[in-house]
Coordinates of C-alpha atoms in Angstrom, one line a residue:
X1 CA -26.7 5.4 18.0
X2 CA -27.7 1.7 17.9
X3 CA -26.7 -0.1 21.1
X4 CA -24.6 -3.2 20.7
X5 CA -26.4 -6.5 20.6
X6 CA -26.1 -8.5 23.8
X7 CA -24.0 -11.7 23.5
X8 CA -26.0 -14.9 23.3
X9 CA -26.1 -17.0 26.5
X10 CA -25.1 -14.1 28.8
X11 CA -27.3 -11.7 30.7
X12 CA -26.6 -8.1 29.9
X13 CA -25.1 -6.2 32.9
X14 CA -26.5 -2.8 31.9
X15 CA -29.6 -1.1 30.6
X16 CA -29.6 1.3 27.7
X17 CA -32.1 4.2 27.5
X18 CA -34.0 5.3 24.5
X19 CA -33.1 8.5 22.6
X20 CA -35.9 10.3 24.3
X21 CA -34.8 9.2 27.7
X22 CA -31.2 10.2 27.0
X23 CA -31.9 13.9 26.6
X24 CA -34.4 14.2 29.4
X25 CA -33.4 16.8 31.9
X26 CA -30.6 18.1 29.7
X27 CA -28.2 15.3 30.4
X28 CA -25.6 14.2 27.9
X29 CA -25.9 11.3 25.5
X30 CA -23.7 9.1 27.6
X31 CA -24.6 9.9 31.2
X32 CA -27.9 8.0 31.4
X33 CA -26.6 4.4 31.6
X34 CA -28.3 2.5 34.5
X35 CA -26.7 -0.5 36.1
X36 CA -29.0 -3.3 37.2
X37 CA -27.6 -4.5 40.6
X38 CA -28.8 -8.1 40.1
X39 CA -27.3 -8.2 36.6
X40 CA -24.0 -6.9 37.8
X41 CA -23.7 -9.5 40.6
X42 CA -24.6 -12.3 38.3
X43 CA -22.1 -11.0 35.7
X44 CA -19.4 -10.9 38.5
X45 CA -20.2 -14.4 39.5
X46 CA -19.8 -15.5 35.9
X47 CA -16.4 -13.8 35.6
X48 CA -15.2 -15.3 38.9
X49 CA -16.2 -18.8 37.8
X50 CA -14.3 -18.2 34.5
X51 CA -11.2 -17.0 36.5
X52 CA -11.4 -20.0 38.9
X53 CA -11.5 -22.4 35.9
X54 CA -8.5 -20.7 34.3
X55 CA -6.6 -20.6 37.5
X56 CA -5.8 -16.8 37.6
X57 CA -7.4 -13.6 36.4
X58 CA -4.1 -12.4 35.0
X59 CA -3.9 -15.3 32.5
X60 CA -7.5 -15.2 31.2
X61 CA -6.4 -13.0 28.3
X62 CA -2.8 -14.1 28.0
X63 CA -3.4 -16.0 24.8
X64 CA -5.2 -13.3 22.8
X65 CA -4.2 -13.3 19.2
X66 CA -4.2 -9.5 19.1
X67 CA -1.4 -9.2 21.7
X68 CA 2.0 -8.3 20.3
X69 CA 5.3 -10.0 21.1
X70 CA 6.2 -9.5 24.8
X71 CA 3.0 -7.7 25.4
X72 CA 1.5 -8.8 28.7
X73 CA -1.8 -8.0 30.4
X74 CA -1.4 -6.0 33.6
X75 CA -5.0 -5.3 34.7
X76 CA -8.4 -6.5 33.4
X77 CA -11.7 -4.7 33.8
X78 CA -14.9 -6.5 33.0
X79 CA -18.3 -5.0 32.1
X80 CA -16.7 -1.7 31.2
X81 CA -18.7 0.6 29.0
X82 CA -17.0 2.6 26.2
X83 CA -19.0 5.8 26.7
X84 CA -18.1 7.2 23.2
X85 CA -20.1 4.4 21.5
X86 CA -22.3 3.1 24.4
X87 CA -20.6 -0.3 24.0
X88 CA -20.0 -2.8 26.7
X89 CA -16.8 -4.9 26.8
X90 CA -13.6 -5.7 28.6
X91 CA -10.8 -3.2 29.2
X92 CA -7.2 -4.5 29.4
X93 CA -4.2 -2.5 30.4
X94 CA -1.0 -4.1 29.0
X95 CA 2.6 -2.9 29.1
X96 CA 2.0 -1.4 25.7
X97 CA -1.5 0.0 25.4
X98 CA -5.1 0.1 26.6
X99 CA -7.1 -2.6 24.8
X100 CA -10.9 -2.5 24.7
X101 CA -12.5 -5.8 23.5
X102 CA -16.2 -6.1 22.6
X103 CA -18.3 -8.2 24.9
X104 CA -18.7 -11.7 23.7
X105 CA -16.6 -11.5 20.5
X106 CA -13.4 -10.2 22.1
X107 CA -12.7 -8.2 19.0
X108 CA -10.6 -5.1 19.4
X109 CA -12.6 -1.8 19.3
X110 CA -10.2 0.7 17.7
X111 CA -11.7 3.8 19.2
X112 CA -11.2 2.5 22.7
X113 CA -7.7 1.2 22.1
X114 CA -4.7 3.5 22.5
X115 CA -1.0 3.0 23.1
X116 CA 0.3 4.2 26.4
X117 CA 2.9 6.4 24.8
X118 CA 0.2 8.4 23.0
X119 CA -1.8 9.1 26.2
X120 CA -1.5 12.8 27.1
X121 CA -3.4 12.6 30.4
X122 CA -6.1 10.6 32.2
X123 CA -8.5 11.7 34.9
X124 CA -11.0 10.0 37.2
X125 CA -14.3 11.8 37.0
X126 CA -17.6 11.3 38.8
X127 CA -20.8 12.6 37.1
X128 CA -24.1 12.9 38.8
X129 CA -27.0 11.9 36.6
X130 CA -29.8 14.4 36.4
X131 CA -33.2 13.0 36.5
X132 CA -36.8 14.0 37.3
X133 CA -37.2 10.9 39.5
X134 CA -37.7 11.7 43.2
X135 CA -35.1 9.0 44.0
X136 CA -32.4 10.8 41.9
X137 CA -30.5 11.8 45.0
X138 CA -30.0 8.1 45.8
X139 CA -28.5 7.4 42.4
X140 CA -24.7 7.0 42.8
X141 CA -22.6 9.1 40.5
X142 CA -21.2 7.6 37.3
X143 CA -17.6 6.4 37.8
X144 CA -15.7 7.4 34.6
X145 CA -12.2 7.3 33.5
X146 CA -11.3 9.9 30.8
X147 CA -8.3 9.3 28.7
X148 CA -7.0 12.2 26.5
X149 CA -4.8 11.1 23.6
X150 CA -2.1 13.1 21.8
X151 CA -4.0 12.1 18.6
X152 CA -6.9 14.3 19.7
X153 CA -9.0 11.5 20.9
X154 CA -10.9 11.7 24.2
X155 CA -11.9 8.2 25.3
X156 CA -14.3 7.8 28.2
X157 CA -14.8 4.5 30.0
X158 CA -17.6 3.8 32.5
X159 CA -17.1 1.4 35.4
X160 CA -19.6 -0.5 37.5
X161 CA -20.4 1.0 40.9
X162 CA -19.2 -0.5 44.1
X163 CA -16.1 -2.1 42.5
X164 CA -12.5 -1.2 42.5
X165 CA -11.9 -1.8 38.9
X166 CA -11.5 1.9 38.0
X167 CA -8.9 2.3 40.8
X168 CA -7.0 -0.7 39.6
X169 CA -6.9 0.6 36.0
X170 CA -5.9 4.1 37.1
X171 CA -3.1 2.8 39.2
X172 CA -1.9 0.5 36.4
X173 CA -1.8 3.5 34.0
X174 CA 0.2 5.5 36.5
X175 CA 2.8 2.8 36.7
X176 CA 3.0 2.0 33.0
X177 CA 2.8 5.5 31.4
X178 CA 5.4 7.0 33.7
X179 CA 7.6 4.1 34.7
X180 CA 10.4 4.5 37.3
X181 CA 13.0 3.1 34.9
X182 CA 13.5 3.6 31.2
X183 CA 14.0 -0.2 30.8
X184 CA 10.4 -0.7 31.9
X185 CA 9.1 0.9 28.7
X186 CA 7.6 -1.6 26.2
X187 CA 10.1 -0.6 23.5
X188 CA 12.8 -2.2 25.6
X189 CA 10.7 -5.1 26.7
X190 CA 9.9 -6.2 23.2
X191 CA 13.6 -6.5 22.3
X192 CA 15.2 -5.6 19.0
X193 CA 13.3 -6.0 15.7
X194 CA 13.6 -9.3 13.9
X195 CA 13.3 -7.5 10.6
X196 CA 16.4 -6.3 8.9
X197 CA 19.5 -4.9 10.6
X198 CA 18.9 -4.2 14.3
X199 CA 21.9 -2.0 14.7
X200 CA 21.0 1.7 14.1
X201 CA 24.7 2.7 13.5
X202 CA 25.0 0.2 10.8
X203 CA 21.8 1.3 9.2
X204 CA 22.9 5.0 9.3
X205 CA 26.3 4.1 7.7
X206 CA 24.5 2.1 4.9
X207 CA 22.5 5.1 4.1
X208 CA 25.6 7.3 3.9
X209 CA 27.2 4.7 1.6
X210 CA 24.2 4.8 -0.6
X211 CA 24.4 8.6 -0.9
X212 CA 28.1 8.4 -1.6
X213 CA 27.6 5.9 -4.4
X214 CA 29.1 3.1 -2.3
X215 CA 26.1 0.9 -2.0
X216 CA 28.2 -2.3 -2.7
X217 CA 29.8 -1.7 0.8
X218 CA 27.9 -2.9 3.8
X219 CA 28.5 -1.6 7.3
X220 CA 29.4 -4.0 10.1
X221 CA 30.2 -3.7 13.8
X222 CA 33.9 -4.5 13.0
X223 CA 33.9 -1.5 10.7
X224 CA 32.5 0.7 13.4
X225 CA 34.9 -0.5 16.1
X226 CA 38.0 -0.1 14.0
X227 CA 36.9 3.2 12.4
X228 CA 37.2 2.0 8.8
X229 CA 33.8 3.4 7.9
X230 CA 35.3 6.8 6.8
X231 CA 34.7 6.3 3.1
X232 CA 34.7 9.1 0.6
X233 CA 34.0 9.9 -3.0
X234 CA 35.5 12.7 -5.1
X235 CA 33.5 15.4 -3.2
X236 CA 32.4 14.2 0.2
X237 CA 33.6 12.1 3.0
X238 CA 32.3 10.5 6.2
X239 CA 34.0 11.8 9.4
X240 CA 34.4 9.9 12.6
X241 CA 35.2 13.1 14.6
X242 CA 32.0 12.6 16.7
X243 CA 32.5 8.8 17.2
X244 CA 32.4 9.3 21.0
X245 CA 29.9 12.2 20.9
X246 CA 32.5 14.6 22.3
X247 CA 32.1 17.1 19.5
X248 CA 28.3 17.4 19.6
X249 CA 26.1 15.2 21.8
X250 CA 23.0 15.7 19.6
X251 CA 24.7 14.8 16.3
X252 CA 25.2 11.2 15.0
X253 CA 28.5 9.4 15.6
X254 CA 29.3 9.8 11.9
X255 CA 28.4 12.6 9.5
X256 CA 29.2 13.7 6.0
X257 CA 31.3 16.8 5.2
X258 CA 33.1 18.2 2.2
X259 CA 36.3 16.3 1.4
X260 CA 38.3 19.5 1.3
X261 CA 37.6 20.3 5.0
X262 CA 39.9 18.6 7.6
X263 CA 38.8 17.4 11.0
X264 CA 40.9 20.2 12.6
X265 CA 38.9 22.8 10.7
X266 CA 35.7 21.1 11.7
X267 CA 36.7 21.4 15.4
X268 CA 37.3 25.1 14.9
X269 CA 34.0 25.7 13.0
X270 CA 31.7 23.9 15.5
X271 CA 32.2 26.5 18.2
X272 CA 30.5 29.2 16.0
X273 CA 27.2 27.3 15.9
X274 CA 24.6 26.9 18.6
X275 CA 25.1 23.7 20.6
X276 CA 28.1 22.9 18.3
X277 CA 25.7 21.8 15.6
X278 CA 28.0 22.7 12.7
X279 CA 26.9 22.5 9.0
X280 CA 27.0 18.9 7.7
X281 CA 25.5 17.2 4.7
X282 CA 22.2 15.4 5.1
X283 CA 21.6 14.5 1.4
X284 CA 23.6 14.8 -1.8
X285 CA 22.3 14.6 -5.4
X286 CA 24.0 11.7 -7.3
X287 CA 26.0 13.0 -10.2
X288 CA 25.4 16.7 -9.8
X289 CA 27.2 17.5 -6.6
X290 CA 24.3 19.5 -5.1
X291 CA 23.7 19.0 -1.4
X292 CA 21.2 19.7 1.3
X293 CA 23.1 20.7 4.5
X294 CA 21.8 21.4 7.9
X295 CA 23.1 23.2 11.1
X296 CA 22.0 25.4 13.9
X297 CA 22.0 29.2 13.9
X298 CA 25.4 31.0 13.8
X299 CA 26.5 32.9 16.9
X300 CA 26.8 36.3 15.3
X301 CA 25.7 38.3 18.4
X302 CA 23.5 41.3 18.9
X303 CA 25.3 43.5 16.4
X304 CA 25.4 40.7 13.8
X305 CA 29.1 41.3 13.4
X306 CA 30.7 38.2 14.8
X307 CA 32.4 36.0 12.2
X308 CA 34.3 32.6 11.9
X309 CA 36.6 32.0 9.0
X310 CA 36.4 28.3 9.6
X311 CA 32.6 28.3 9.5
X312 CA 32.6 30.4 6.3
X313 CA 35.1 28.1 4.7
X314 CA 33.0 25.0 5.6
X315 CA 29.8 26.6 4.2
X316 CA 31.6 27.7 1.0
X317 CA 32.9 24.1 0.5
X318 CA 29.3 23.1 -0.4
X319 CA 29.6 25.3 -3.5
X320 CA 31.3 22.7 -5.7
X321 CA 31.9 23.3 -9.3
X322 CA 29.1 22.6 -11.8
X323 CA 29.7 19.5 -13.8
X324 CA 29.2 21.0 -17.3
X325 CA 31.1 24.2 -16.5
X326 CA 34.4 23.5 -14.7
X327 CA 35.1 27.1 -14.1
X328 CA 31.7 27.9 -12.6
X329 CA 30.8 27.2 -9.1
X330 CA 27.2 26.3 -8.1
X331 CA 25.0 28.6 -6.2
X332 CA 24.4 28.2 -2.5
X333 CA 21.3 29.3 -0.7
X334 CA 21.0 29.7 3.1
X335 CA 17.5 28.9 4.2
X336 CA 16.5 30.2 7.7
X337 CA 13.3 28.5 8.8
X338 CA 12.4 31.3 11.2
X339 CA 10.6 34.6 10.7
X340 CA 13.2 37.3 10.0
X341 CA 12.3 39.3 13.1
X342 CA 12.7 36.2 15.3
X343 CA 16.2 35.5 13.9
X344 CA 17.2 39.1 14.6
X345 CA 15.8 38.9 18.1
X346 CA 17.9 35.8 18.8
X347 CA 20.9 38.0 18.3
X348 CA 20.2 39.4 21.8
X349 CA 21.0 35.9 23.2
X350 CA 24.1 35.5 21.0
X351 CA 22.4 33.9 18.0
X352 CA 21.1 35.4 14.8
X353 CA 21.5 34.7 11.1
X354 CA 24.2 34.8 8.5
X355 CA 25.2 37.9 6.5
X356 CA 25.0 37.3 2.7
X357 CA 28.3 39.2 2.2
X358 CA 30.2 36.8 4.4
X359 CA 29.0 33.6 2.9
X360 CA 30.1 33.4 -0.8
X361 CA 27.4 36.0 -1.7
X362 CA 24.7 33.4 -0.8
X363 CA 21.1 34.7 -0.7
X364 CA 19.6 34.4 2.8
X365 CA 16.0 33.1 2.7
X366 CA 13.5 33.3 5.7
X367 CA 10.6 30.9 5.6
X368 CA 8.6 32.5 8.4
X369 CA 7.8 29.2 10.2
X370 CA 6.7 29.8 13.8
X371 CA 8.4 28.2 16.9
X372 CA 7.4 25.2 19.0
X373 CA 5.2 27.3 21.3
X374 CA 3.1 28.6 18.5
X375 CA 2.7 25.1 17.1
X376 CA 1.6 23.9 20.5
X377 CA -1.1 26.6 20.8
X378 CA -2.2 26.0 17.2
X379 CA -2.6 22.3 17.9
X380 CA -4.6 23.0 21.1
X381 CA -7.0 25.3 19.1
X382 CA -7.3 22.6 16.4
X383 CA -8.4 20.2 19.1
X384 CA -11.0 22.7 20.4
X385 CA -12.3 23.0 16.8
X386 CA -12.7 19.3 16.4
X387 CA -14.3 18.9 19.9
X388 CA -16.8 21.7 19.4
X389 CA -17.8 21.4 15.7
X390 CA -17.4 17.8 14.8
X391 CA -20.5 15.9 13.9
X392 CA -19.8 13.7 16.9
X393 CA -16.9 14.7 19.2
X394 CA -14.5 12.2 20.5
X395 CA -15.9 12.2 24.0
X396 CA -19.3 11.1 22.8
X397 CA -21.1 14.4 23.1
X398 CA -22.7 15.3 19.8
X399 CA -22.8 18.8 18.4
X400 CA -26.6 18.7 18.6
X401 CA -26.4 18.5 22.4
X402 CA -23.7 21.2 22.6
X403 CA -25.2 23.8 20.3
X404 CA -28.9 23.0 20.5
X405 CA -28.9 22.3 16.7
X406 CA -26.7 20.4 14.3
X407 CA -23.6 22.3 13.3
X408 CA -23.6 21.1 9.7
X409 CA -26.8 19.1 9.2
X410 CA -29.4 21.8 9.9
X411 CA -28.3 24.6 7.7
X412 CA -27.3 26.7 10.7
X413 CA -25.3 29.3 8.8
X414 CA -24.1 31.1 11.9
X415 CA -22.8 27.8 13.4
X416 CA -21.0 27.0 10.1
X417 CA -19.4 30.4 10.0
X418 CA -18.2 30.1 13.6
X419 CA -16.8 26.6 12.8
X420 CA -14.9 27.8 9.8
X421 CA -13.6 30.8 11.7
X422 CA -12.4 28.7 14.6
X423 CA -10.6 26.3 12.2
X424 CA -8.9 29.3 10.5
X425 CA -8.0 30.8 13.8
X426 CA -6.2 27.7 14.9
X427 CA -3.6 28.4 12.2
X428 CA -2.8 24.7 11.8
X429 CA -3.3 24.5 8.1
X430 CA -1.3 27.7 7.6
X431 CA 1.6 26.2 9.5
X432 CA 1.4 23.0 7.3
X433 CA 1.3 25.2 4.2
X434 CA 4.4 27.1 5.3
X435 CA 6.3 23.9 6.0
X436 CA 5.4 22.3 2.7
X437 CA 6.1 25.5 0.8
X438 CA 9.6 25.8 2.4
X439 CA 10.4 22.2 1.7
X440 CA 9.2 22.5 -1.9
X441 CA 11.3 25.6 -2.4
X442 CA 14.4 23.7 -1.2
X443 CA 13.7 20.8 -3.5
X444 CA 13.2 23.2 -6.4
X445 CA 16.6 24.9 -5.8
X446 CA 18.3 21.6 -5.9
X447 CA 16.4 20.0 -8.8
X448 CA 16.0 23.1 -11.1
X449 CA 19.1 25.1 -10.4
X450 CA 21.5 22.3 -9.2
X451 CA 22.2 24.6 -6.3
X452 CA 23.1 23.6 -2.7
X453 CA 21.0 24.7 0.3
X454 CA 22.0 25.1 3.9
X455 CA 19.0 24.9 6.2
X456 CA 18.8 25.9 9.9
X457 CA 16.5 27.4 12.5
X458 CA 17.6 28.1 16.1
X459 CA 18.9 24.8 17.4
X460 CA 18.5 23.0 14.1
X461 CA 16.4 20.0 15.4
X462 CA 12.8 21.0 14.9
X463 CA 11.9 23.2 11.9
X464 CA 15.2 22.3 10.2
X465 CA 14.4 18.6 10.5
X466 CA 10.9 19.1 9.1
X467 CA 12.2 20.9 6.1
X468 CA 15.2 18.8 5.1
X469 CA 13.4 15.5 5.6
X470 CA 10.4 16.7 3.5
X471 CA 12.8 18.0 0.8
X472 CA 14.6 14.7 0.7
X473 CA 11.2 12.9 0.5
X474 CA 10.4 15.0 -2.6
X475 CA 13.8 14.6 -4.3
X476 CA 14.7 11.0 -3.6
X477 CA 12.3 8.3 -4.6
X478 CA 14.0 5.8 -2.3
X479 CA 12.7 7.6 0.7
X480 CA 9.1 6.9 -0.5
X481 CA 9.6 3.2 -0.1
X482 CA 9.1 1.3 3.2
X483 CA 12.8 0.8 3.8
X484 CA 13.7 4.3 2.6
X485 CA 11.1 6.0 4.8
X486 CA 12.5 4.2 7.8
X487 CA 16.0 5.3 6.8
X488 CA 14.8 8.9 6.4
X489 CA 13.3 9.1 9.9
X490 CA 16.3 7.4 11.5
X491 CA 18.8 9.7 9.7
X492 CA 17.1 13.1 9.9
X493 CA 15.0 12.8 13.1
X494 CA 16.7 10.3 15.3
X495 CA 20.4 10.5 14.4
X496 CA 20.4 14.3 14.3
X497 CA 18.9 14.7 17.7
X498 CA 15.3 15.7 17.5
X499 CA 14.2 15.9 21.2
X500 CA 11.4 13.4 20.9
X501 CA 11.2 12.9 24.7
X502 CA 10.5 16.6 25.3
X503 CA 8.3 17.2 22.3
X504 CA 5.9 14.2 22.8
X505 CA 5.9 14.4 26.6
X506 CA 7.9 11.3 27.6
X507 CA 9.7 11.2 30.9
X508 CA 13.3 12.4 30.8
X509 CA 16.3 10.2 31.7
X510 CA 17.9 11.4 34.9
X511 CA 21.6 12.0 35.2
X512 CA 22.2 8.8 37.2
X513 CA 23.9 5.9 35.6
X514 CA 21.1 3.5 35.9
X515 CA 18.8 5.6 33.7
X516 CA 16.1 5.9 36.3
X517 CA 13.0 8.0 35.4
X518 CA 11.4 10.2 37.9
X519 CA 7.7 9.4 38.5
X520 CA 5.6 12.3 37.1
X521 CA 2.1 13.5 37.2
X522 CA -0.2 11.9 34.7
X523 CA -0.8 15.2 32.9
X524 CA 2.5 16.9 33.2
X525 CA 3.2 18.9 30.2
X526 CA -0.1 18.1 28.5
X527 CA -1.8 20.3 25.9
X528 CA -4.6 22.5 27.2
X529 CA -7.9 20.8 27.2
X530 CA -11.0 22.2 25.6
X531 CA -13.0 24.7 27.6
X532 CA -16.1 22.7 26.7
X533 CA -14.5 19.6 28.3
X534 CA -13.3 21.5 31.3
X535 CA -16.8 22.7 32.0
X536 CA -18.4 19.3 31.7
X537 CA -15.9 17.5 34.1
X538 CA -16.8 17.2 37.7
X539 CA -14.7 16.0 40.6
X540 CA -12.2 13.2 40.7
X541 CA -9.6 14.9 38.5
X542 CA -6.1 13.7 39.5
X543 CA -4.2 16.5 38.0
X544 CA -4.4 19.9 36.2
X545 CA -2.7 21.3 33.2
X546 CA 0.6 22.9 33.7
X547 CA 1.8 26.2 32.3
X548 CA 2.5 25.6 28.7
X549 CA 4.4 28.7 27.9
X550 CA 7.4 27.4 29.9
X551 CA 7.7 23.8 28.6
X552 CA 9.0 22.2 25.4
X553 CA 6.0 20.0 24.5
X554 CA 5.1 20.6 20.8
X555 CA 3.6 18.4 18.0
X556 CA 6.6 18.9 15.7
X557 CA 6.7 15.3 14.5
X558 CA 2.9 15.1 14.3
X559 CA 3.0 18.2 12.0
X560 CA 5.6 16.5 9.8
X561 CA 3.5 13.4 9.5
X562 CA 0.5 15.6 8.6
X563 CA 2.7 17.2 5.9
X564 CA 3.7 13.8 4.5
X565 CA 0.0 12.8 4.4
X566 CA -0.7 15.9 2.4
X567 CA 1.9 14.8 -0.1
X568 CA 0.4 11.4 -0.3
X569 CA -3.0 12.8 -1.0
X570 CA -1.5 14.8 -3.9
X571 CA 0.8 12.1 -5.2
X572 CA -0.8 8.8 -4.2
X573 CA 1.1 6.7 -6.7
X574 CA 4.5 8.1 -5.7
X575 CA 4.6 6.2 -2.3
X576 CA 5.1 2.5 -1.9
X577 CA 3.1 2.7 1.3
X578 CA 0.2 4.4 -0.3
X579 CA -3.0 2.3 -0.4
X580 CA -3.3 3.2 -4.1
X581 CA 0.1 1.9 -5.0
X582 CA 0.0 -1.9 -5.1
X583 CA 3.0 -2.4 -7.3
X584 CA 5.2 0.3 -6.0
X585 CA 8.5 -0.5 -7.7
X586 CA 7.1 0.6 -11.1
X587 CA 6.7 4.2 -9.7
X588 CA 10.2 4.7 -8.3
X589 CA 12.3 5.4 -11.3
X590 CA 14.8 8.3 -10.9
X591 CA 14.0 11.0 -13.4
X592 CA 17.0 13.2 -14.3
X593 CA 16.0 16.9 -14.6
X594 CA 18.1 19.6 -16.2
X595 CA 17.6 23.3 -16.6
X596 CA 17.0 22.8 -20.3
X597 CA 14.2 20.3 -19.9
X598 CA 12.4 21.6 -16.8
X599 CA 10.5 24.4 -18.5
X600 CA 8.9 22.1 -21.1
X601 CA 8.6 19.0 -18.9
X602 CA 7.3 20.3 -15.6
X603 CA 5.3 17.2 -15.0
X604 CA 8.6 15.3 -14.7
X605 CA 10.0 17.4 -11.9
X606 CA 10.7 15.7 -8.6
X607 CA 7.8 15.3 -6.2
X608 CA 6.5 18.6 -4.7
X609 CA 8.6 21.0 -6.8
X610 CA 5.4 22.3 -8.5
X611 CA 3.8 23.0 -5.1
X612 CA 4.8 26.7 -5.0
X613 CA 5.5 29.4 -7.6
X614 CA 7.0 32.9 -7.5
X615 CA 3.8 34.4 -6.3
X616 CA 3.6 32.0 -3.3
X617 CA 7.3 32.5 -2.4
X618 CA 6.9 36.3 -2.2
X619 CA 4.3 35.8 0.5
X620 CA 6.4 33.4 2.7
X621 CA 10.1 34.2 2.2
X622 CA 12.2 37.3 2.1
X623 CA 15.4 37.6 0.2
X624 CA 18.3 39.5 1.7

């Protein structure tokens, strides 16, 4: 790797070794940096003089153009080395992220820059440099700070010896990544967005109005306060039954339900679903009356014989009459995202799945998508694959040094076979395929058959959210615009209670009224690190991985974003935010699809409907 060019007019504070010197004695590619003491002190004198001239070290970077609104610098570290690329620069810890600026130019180095909320854990490490020199015992160990990101990055920073910069940076990360109060998070410090409507309740109502065909009506705080937002059309209505979150704490303050179901019946029905997450409408097809509904699992019990007339009536209300045939009711599918055996096993805890005979003769479909614990383990194995078989891993140690031969470049067939096997064993791509296939199946039922689909898993906020939001993305072109994608995430992920705090490892709000957050360990609830990385670390680690079988951390939203990216790769011109699509509005025309035209015009089906066929469905779902 070519070392960075030293800035003009400044003496370089570190010496880089040649390639032959790097591998001498079996040391890694990044552990042979040698600090020149005279250069370090001259560099420190230069920094101190700059700080004296500016008045304060905390303000020397306050006017950087790369800083966001309300982003302020907490700690500065000078002469830091980004070990991944052997590049010297300045490390800044702000209330939003770690910033690494190249020496001299002050340009942001993307690899060394990471938001605080995406940091999984960070450790102080000390690595003794191996050398044939007789004076090697007198060499001080390298002072490193390893930051592991939730995006699979492992960033390693090297600090000068005999300074307290690493301690200052570490302490700042402890304070900023796990603050004592929720209000100290940057998301609150930056204030509400200046773009569009800043009230999430108004935005949610505006999306409901669009789905009901009432786009001319705009939500307002007055409408929310006086309860006049309960609009309706000929089939569906907006209910304010949960306006104080007394019905269900994890549901939005307003939701759409069939017009024929009263609030009293909703109250009776909610007790039959886990966590009172009763079946409600998340998307309805304009004109046809087909809907996608969501809920949690029914509480049918171990013998699968518990019933609720109110729940059955509510689900049957999604089967409205077909537009062309007034006497014929549309078909309803119940899609259970879990493997069938898992759904049956939940009956021992009071849960379970519906019986087709009790719900309007509706077919029950099992998608076989694994739970959050399987996804977490899969993500961990995917990280191990990238770490061990990448051309250059994220912590700067190349595959050549790891395997005594290039994994891909040298024609090492056994290494290639091991790499492919490890990638397959991670199961990540299989999970992505199952999620996409399930969402495409739901979209096809709505688009091709004009059928309604009720989707649930166990609690209805992980796999259910993935499936319904992807199906909506396939069916509704509006959700593939910038504004629509924001509305989709807010509606199906935020409003319907996906536990982001648990899944991404953020601290939980305590029960006290002041929303204090307990200070936690820097690696609490992190994903298991790679065995390769564990073996290369030495000393200084501030924390260890916790037991992952007993926590709720899981990359559910990351998995959904991966699924969206797969759709964008297959249909680059169908998204306004795709790099390929420069004039997006020409691609978002709603295409009506009927049963009579779908067979001869399959290319005109909604996005993703052609992803799976009968042969694929037989492998992933089971009809009851």
